[in-house]
Amino acid sequence: MTLKESLRGFEIFVRNKKACLVYSVHPEKKFLTLRKSSDGTAFSPKQERFELVSSLGLPENPRAILDMAITELPSGKYFLTYAKKSDKTSVRLYGATSSAAQRFKKIGILSGIRAFGMVVPAYHFEQRSALYFGDRVISIAFSSDLKKWDIFPKAVLSTRKNHFDHSTLRVARIFLTDEGIALFYLTKNMQGKLCLGAALFDKYAPGKLLWRSSHPLWEQPAGWQTNRTRLVGIISLRQRFIAYFQEGDGRIFADILQYAARDTPKFLKNPLKKKQQDTATSPTLT
């Protein structure tokens, strides 16, 4: 399918073992589109409507959304977080709920959260949801109703001198694994290129860091402009993590995340054969 240059990817998540891509083609229209894929690369031509509306049914303007992430809650319902600018410099995080992950109803601003973040999927800590957030360092907050959040006073993940993640950190996506809470984060390296790192937290003590990548899982390709490169999302599908990036308002590209280190946790060890792993960044929509 040929898409216009105004294409913008907002999020990709998994439901019923299918990758669901949320995107906008017509920025002047106040609705989003959803397409599905069984393997995460070849998407069905069938387009479905994806809605984010108020309690009165009024749609959110996609042009105002900076980032978006969808989480499946322990109840089986879905929770969407999305960031918007409240003024020229401040960002606020909003929430919305859905039973089928296709029509989300807004619940308003998440109290005290002034950066993009995501709720840990299928997880409760002491009967409360946990949310990691941040645009400089990464912090954690807890809530029993998904509206009012209690923020842990200390950051759980900070920058590191002389490492690829010496610059500001931003939450990318979060997964619950057998080993703990896997958090992927965005940063910029010494050359100013966008990079993707990973950290593992103890699911019995979600502020406790167990492991952190010593080098990036993904780095911005040559020729891409940093200020025009954005993460669309990361999914876990068919025993592999796939990250989706977009440069400008053109095509969306997919990369299988690989990490080779002696201390690599099991959740990042890719079971695919070597010749399949060597796939370069490839377009998913053209």
Short mmCIF file of C-alpha atoms in Angstrom, two decimals:
data_model
loop_
_atom_site.label_atom_id
_atom_site.label_comp_id
_atom_site.label_asym_id
_atom_site.label_seq_id
_atom_site.Cartn_x
_atom_site.Cartn_y
_atom_site.Cartn_z
CA MET A 1 0.00 0.00 0.00
CA THR A 2 1.28 3.48 -0.83
CA LEU A 3 1.00 5.96 2.01
CA LYS A 4 1.32 9.73 1.85
CA GLU A 5 4.44 11.47 3.13
CA SER A 6 2.42 12.85 6.05
CA LEU A 7 2.33 9.37 7.64
CA ARG A 8 3.15 9.44 11.33
CA GLY A 9 3.40 6.35 13.50
CA PHE A 10 2.15 6.72 17.09
CA GLU A 11 2.32 3.27 18.68
CA ILE A 12 2.60 -0.43 17.99
CA PHE A 13 1.41 -3.08 20.46
CA VAL A 14 0.44 -6.75 20.49
CA ARG A 15 -3.12 -8.03 20.89
CA ASN A 16 -4.26 -11.59 20.18
CA LYS A 17 -0.75 -12.45 18.94
CA LYS A 18 -0.86 -9.75 16.26
CA ALA A 19 1.12 -6.54 15.98
CA CYS A 20 -1.23 -3.55 15.90
CA LEU A 21 0.17 -0.37 14.37
CA VAL A 22 -1.51 2.95 15.22
CA TYR A 23 -0.76 5.76 12.79
CA SER A 24 -2.13 8.87 11.11
CA VAL A 25 -2.07 9.62 7.41
CA HIS A 26 -4.20 12.75 7.31
CA PRO A 27 -3.03 15.09 10.10
CA GLU A 28 -5.96 17.40 9.51
CA LYS A 29 -8.43 14.64 10.50
CA LYS A 30 -8.99 13.98 14.18
CA PHE A 31 -8.80 10.22 14.17
CA LEU A 32 -6.14 7.51 13.93
CA THR A 33 -5.86 4.35 11.86
CA LEU A 34 -4.94 0.80 12.92
CA ARG A 35 -3.45 -2.01 10.83
CA LYS A 36 -2.44 -5.51 11.94
CA SER A 37 0.35 -7.99 11.20
CA SER A 38 1.00 -11.60 12.20
CA ASP A 39 4.79 -11.33 11.93
CA GLY A 40 5.37 -7.65 12.75
CA THR A 41 6.62 -6.70 9.27
CA ALA A 42 3.93 -7.43 6.68
CA PHE A 43 0.81 -5.47 7.60
CA SER A 44 -2.67 -6.20 6.33
CA PRO A 45 -4.07 -3.65 3.85
CA LYS A 46 -7.25 -3.55 5.91
CA GLN A 47 -7.50 -0.27 7.79
CA GLU A 48 -9.45 0.00 11.02
CA ARG A 49 -10.38 3.08 12.97
CA PHE A 50 -8.56 3.75 16.26
CA GLU A 51 -10.19 6.25 18.59
CA LEU A 52 -9.08 8.31 21.58
CA VAL A 53 -12.08 10.23 22.87
CA SER A 54 -13.39 12.14 25.88
CA SER A 55 -16.32 11.00 28.02
CA LEU A 56 -18.52 13.02 25.65
CA GLY A 57 -17.10 11.25 22.60
CA LEU A 58 -14.98 14.19 21.43
CA PRO A 59 -11.75 13.00 19.74
CA GLU A 60 -8.24 13.94 20.80
CA ASN A 61 -6.34 15.80 18.09
CA PRO A 62 -3.47 13.52 16.93
CA ARG A 63 -1.34 16.55 16.08
CA ALA A 64 -1.18 17.46 19.77
CA ILE A 65 0.16 14.04 20.87
CA LEU A 66 3.92 13.80 21.42
CA ASP A 67 4.22 10.15 22.49
CA MET A 68 1.87 7.24 23.15
CA ALA A 69 2.06 3.79 24.77
CA ILE A 70 -0.52 1.05 25.39
CA THR A 71 -0.43 -1.40 28.30
CA GLU A 72 -2.55 -4.46 29.03
CA LEU A 73 -3.61 -4.34 32.68
CA PRO A 74 -3.96 -7.37 35.02
CA SER A 75 -7.74 -7.07 34.58
CA GLY A 76 -7.44 -7.65 30.82
CA LYS A 77 -8.37 -4.06 30.01
CA TYR A 78 -5.97 -1.68 28.28
CA PHE A 79 -4.46 1.56 29.50
CA LEU A 80 -3.07 4.20 27.15
CA THR A 81 -0.68 6.92 28.24
CA TYR A 82 0.06 9.88 25.99
CA ALA A 83 2.08 13.05 26.41
CA LYS A 84 1.05 16.54 25.36
CA LYS A 85 2.63 19.94 25.86
CA SER A 86 0.81 22.04 28.44
CA ASP A 87 2.76 25.12 27.31
CA LYS A 88 5.92 25.81 25.32
CA THR A 89 8.19 24.01 27.78
CA SER A 90 6.06 21.74 30.01
CA VAL A 91 4.74 18.26 29.21
CA ARG A 92 1.83 16.53 30.93
CA LEU A 93 0.93 12.85 30.81
CA TYR A 94 -2.66 11.79 30.15
CA GLY A 95 -4.43 8.45 30.47
CA ALA A 96 -7.24 6.57 28.72
CA THR A 97 -8.85 3.14 29.15
CA SER A 98 -10.36 0.57 26.79
CA SER A 99 -11.76 -2.95 26.93
CA ALA A 100 -10.71 -3.89 23.39
CA ALA A 101 -7.71 -1.60 22.66
CA GLN A 102 -9.39 0.16 19.76
CA ARG A 103 -11.60 2.84 21.32
CA PHE A 104 -10.01 4.55 24.31
CA LYS A 105 -11.86 6.87 26.68
CA LYS A 106 -9.78 9.59 28.33
CA ILE A 107 -9.56 9.82 32.12
CA GLY A 108 -7.56 13.07 32.17
CA ILE A 109 -4.16 14.19 33.44
CA LEU A 110 -2.10 11.77 35.55
CA SER A 111 -1.34 13.79 38.67
CA GLY A 112 2.25 14.89 39.17
CA ILE A 113 3.66 13.21 36.04
CA ARG A 114 5.38 15.79 33.81
CA ALA A 115 7.11 13.54 31.28
CA PHE A 116 6.25 10.63 29.03
CA GLY A 117 5.88 7.29 30.77
CA MET A 118 4.29 3.86 30.61
CA VAL A 119 2.52 1.56 33.06
CA VAL A 120 4.13 -1.85 33.59
CA PRO A 121 1.91 -4.39 31.78
CA ALA A 122 0.07 -7.16 33.66
CA TYR A 123 1.64 -6.08 36.92
CA HIS A 124 0.76 -4.88 40.40
CA PHE A 125 3.12 -4.04 43.23
CA GLU A 126 1.43 -4.09 46.63
CA GLN A 127 -1.94 -3.97 44.83
CA ARG A 128 -0.98 -0.85 42.86
CA SER A 129 0.04 -0.17 39.27
CA ALA A 130 3.59 0.99 38.60
CA LEU A 131 4.57 3.63 36.05
CA TYR A 132 8.11 4.49 34.90
CA PHE A 133 8.54 7.99 33.45
CA GLY A 134 11.11 10.70 32.78
CA ASP A 135 12.81 12.91 30.21
CA ARG A 136 16.14 13.45 32.03
CA VAL A 137 16.35 10.61 34.54
CA ILE A 138 13.81 7.82 34.94
CA SER A 139 11.57 7.67 37.99
CA ILE A 140 8.77 5.41 39.21
CA ALA A 141 5.30 6.14 40.57
CA PHE A 142 2.47 4.00 41.97
CA SER A 143 -1.32 4.27 41.82
CA SER A 144 -4.39 2.32 42.91
CA ASP A 145 -6.77 4.11 40.48
CA LEU A 146 -4.49 5.08 37.52
CA LYS A 147 -5.30 8.76 38.13
CA LYS A 148 -3.51 9.80 41.31
CA TRP A 149 0.15 8.81 41.40
CA ASP A 150 2.60 8.66 44.29
CA ILE A 151 6.11 9.36 43.00
CA PHE A 152 9.09 7.58 44.55
CA PRO A 153 11.45 10.40 45.66
CA LYS A 154 14.65 9.06 44.05
CA ALA A 155 15.34 8.35 40.38
CA VAL A 156 15.66 4.64 39.56
CA LEU A 157 17.82 5.14 36.44
CA SER A 158 20.27 7.98 35.78
CA THR A 159 22.78 8.96 33.13
CA ARG A 160 26.30 7.47 33.12
CA LYS A 161 29.49 9.39 32.37
CA ASN A 162 31.63 8.10 29.50
CA HIS A 163 28.88 5.71 28.35
CA PHE A 164 26.54 5.75 25.38
CA ASP A 165 23.78 6.91 27.75
CA HIS A 166 25.59 9.94 29.21
CA SER A 167 22.78 12.20 27.97
CA THR A 168 19.15 12.52 29.07
CA LEU A 169 17.08 9.33 29.40
CA ARG A 170 13.51 8.82 28.20
CA VAL A 171 11.23 5.83 28.70
CA ALA A 172 10.76 3.88 25.46
CA ARG A 173 8.72 0.77 26.33
CA ILE A 174 8.31 -1.64 29.26
CA PHE A 175 7.72 -5.40 29.46
CA LEU A 176 7.15 -7.84 32.29
CA THR A 177 9.46 -10.86 31.89
CA ASP A 178 10.22 -13.93 33.99
CA GLU A 179 13.45 -12.26 35.11
CA GLY A 180 11.93 -8.94 36.05
CA ILE A 181 10.69 -5.67 34.56
CA ALA A 182 12.45 -4.94 31.28
CA LEU A 183 12.68 -1.21 30.55
CA PHE A 184 13.91 0.09 27.18
CA TYR A 185 15.01 3.72 27.15
CA LEU A 186 16.08 6.36 24.63
CA THR A 187 19.20 8.49 24.94
CA LYS A 188 21.83 10.23 22.79
CA ASN A 189 25.44 9.09 22.52
CA MET A 190 28.62 11.17 22.43
CA GLN A 191 28.05 11.90 18.72
CA GLY A 192 24.50 13.10 19.35
CA LYS A 193 22.89 10.06 17.72
CA LEU A 194 19.70 8.59 19.14
CA CYS A 195 20.29 5.24 20.88
CA LEU A 196 18.23 2.59 22.62
CA GLY A 197 19.36 1.09 25.91
CA ALA A 198 17.83 -1.52 28.21
CA ALA A 199 17.57 -2.07 31.96
CA LEU A 200 16.13 -4.82 34.14
CA PHE A 201 14.36 -4.12 37.44
CA ASP A 202 13.36 -6.48 40.23
CA LYS A 203 9.62 -7.18 39.94
CA TYR A 204 9.48 -7.74 43.72
CA ALA A 205 11.18 -4.38 44.33
CA PRO A 206 10.53 -2.31 41.16
CA GLY A 207 12.93 0.45 42.16
CA LYS A 208 15.87 -1.98 42.35
CA LEU A 209 18.08 -2.12 39.25
CA LEU A 210 19.35 -5.63 38.44
CA TRP A 211 21.10 -5.11 35.10
CA ARG A 212 21.79 -2.45 32.50
CA SER A 213 23.15 -2.64 28.95
CA SER A 214 26.76 -1.53 28.56
CA HIS A 215 26.29 -0.60 24.89
CA PRO A 216 23.22 0.33 22.80
CA LEU A 217 20.81 -2.19 21.33
CA TRP A 218 20.06 0.20 18.45
CA GLU A 219 21.71 3.30 17.08
CA GLN A 220 20.37 5.89 14.68
CA PRO A 221 21.41 4.98 11.10
CA ALA A 222 23.79 7.20 9.13
CA GLY A 223 21.92 9.80 7.14
CA TRP A 224 19.02 10.10 9.58
CA GLN A 225 18.49 13.45 11.30
CA THR A 226 18.34 13.18 15.09
CA ASN A 227 15.63 15.79 15.52
CA ARG A 228 13.47 14.00 12.92
CA THR A 229 13.96 10.45 14.26
CA ARG A 230 11.29 9.03 16.56
CA LEU A 231 10.47 5.73 18.17
CA VAL A 232 7.07 4.39 17.13
CA GLY A 233 7.15 1.48 19.56
CA ILE A 234 8.65 -1.85 20.63
CA ILE A 235 6.84 -5.19 20.71
CA SER A 236 7.56 -8.71 21.87
CA LEU A 237 6.35 -11.09 19.17
CA ARG A 238 7.36 -14.66 18.31
CA GLN A 239 10.08 -14.71 20.98
CA ARG A 240 11.84 -11.61 19.74
CA PHE A 241 11.79 -7.89 20.43
CA ILE A 242 11.13 -5.67 17.42
CA ALA A 243 11.65 -1.90 17.56
CA TYR A 244 9.98 0.45 15.09
CA PHE A 245 11.46 3.82 14.16
CA GLN A 246 10.53 6.61 11.80
CA GLU A 247 12.67 9.34 10.28
CA GLY A 248 10.56 12.36 9.45
CA ASP A 249 7.03 11.68 8.21
CA GLY A 250 7.94 8.95 5.76
CA ARG A 251 8.28 5.20 6.09
CA ILE A 252 8.37 3.21 9.32
CA PHE A 253 11.30 0.81 9.77
CA ALA A 254 11.65 -2.29 11.94
CA ASP A 255 14.73 -3.71 13.67
CA ILE A 256 15.05 -6.96 15.58
CA LEU A 257 16.81 -6.02 18.81
CA GLN A 258 19.97 -8.00 19.48
CA TYR A 259 22.40 -7.82 22.37
CA ALA A 260 25.56 -9.86 22.72
CA ALA A 261 27.27 -9.68 26.10
CA ARG A 262 28.42 -12.24 28.63
CA ASP A 263 25.90 -11.06 31.24
CA THR A 264 22.92 -10.61 28.90
CA PRO A 265 19.62 -11.56 30.60
CA LYS A 266 17.58 -14.33 29.03
CA PHE A 267 14.83 -11.97 27.91
CA LEU A 268 17.24 -10.36 25.41
CA LYS A 269 18.78 -13.56 24.06
CA ASN A 270 17.37 -13.94 20.59
CA PRO A 271 16.43 -17.52 19.64
CA LEU A 272 16.55 -16.85 15.88
CA LYS A 273 19.20 -18.35 13.63
CA LYS A 274 22.23 -16.21 12.80
CA LYS A 275 21.37 -15.66 9.14
CA GLN A 276 17.90 -14.46 10.15
CA GLN A 277 19.31 -12.13 12.78
CA ASP A 278 21.46 -10.31 10.26
CA THR A 279 18.48 -8.49 8.74
CA ALA A 280 19.17 -4.77 8.47
CA THR A 281 16.63 -2.07 9.18
CA SER A 282 13.77 -2.76 6.79
CA PRO A 283 10.57 -0.89 5.86
CA THR A 284 7.27 -2.18 7.20
CA LEU A 285 5.05 0.26 5.30
CA THR A 286 5.77 1.70 1.89
#
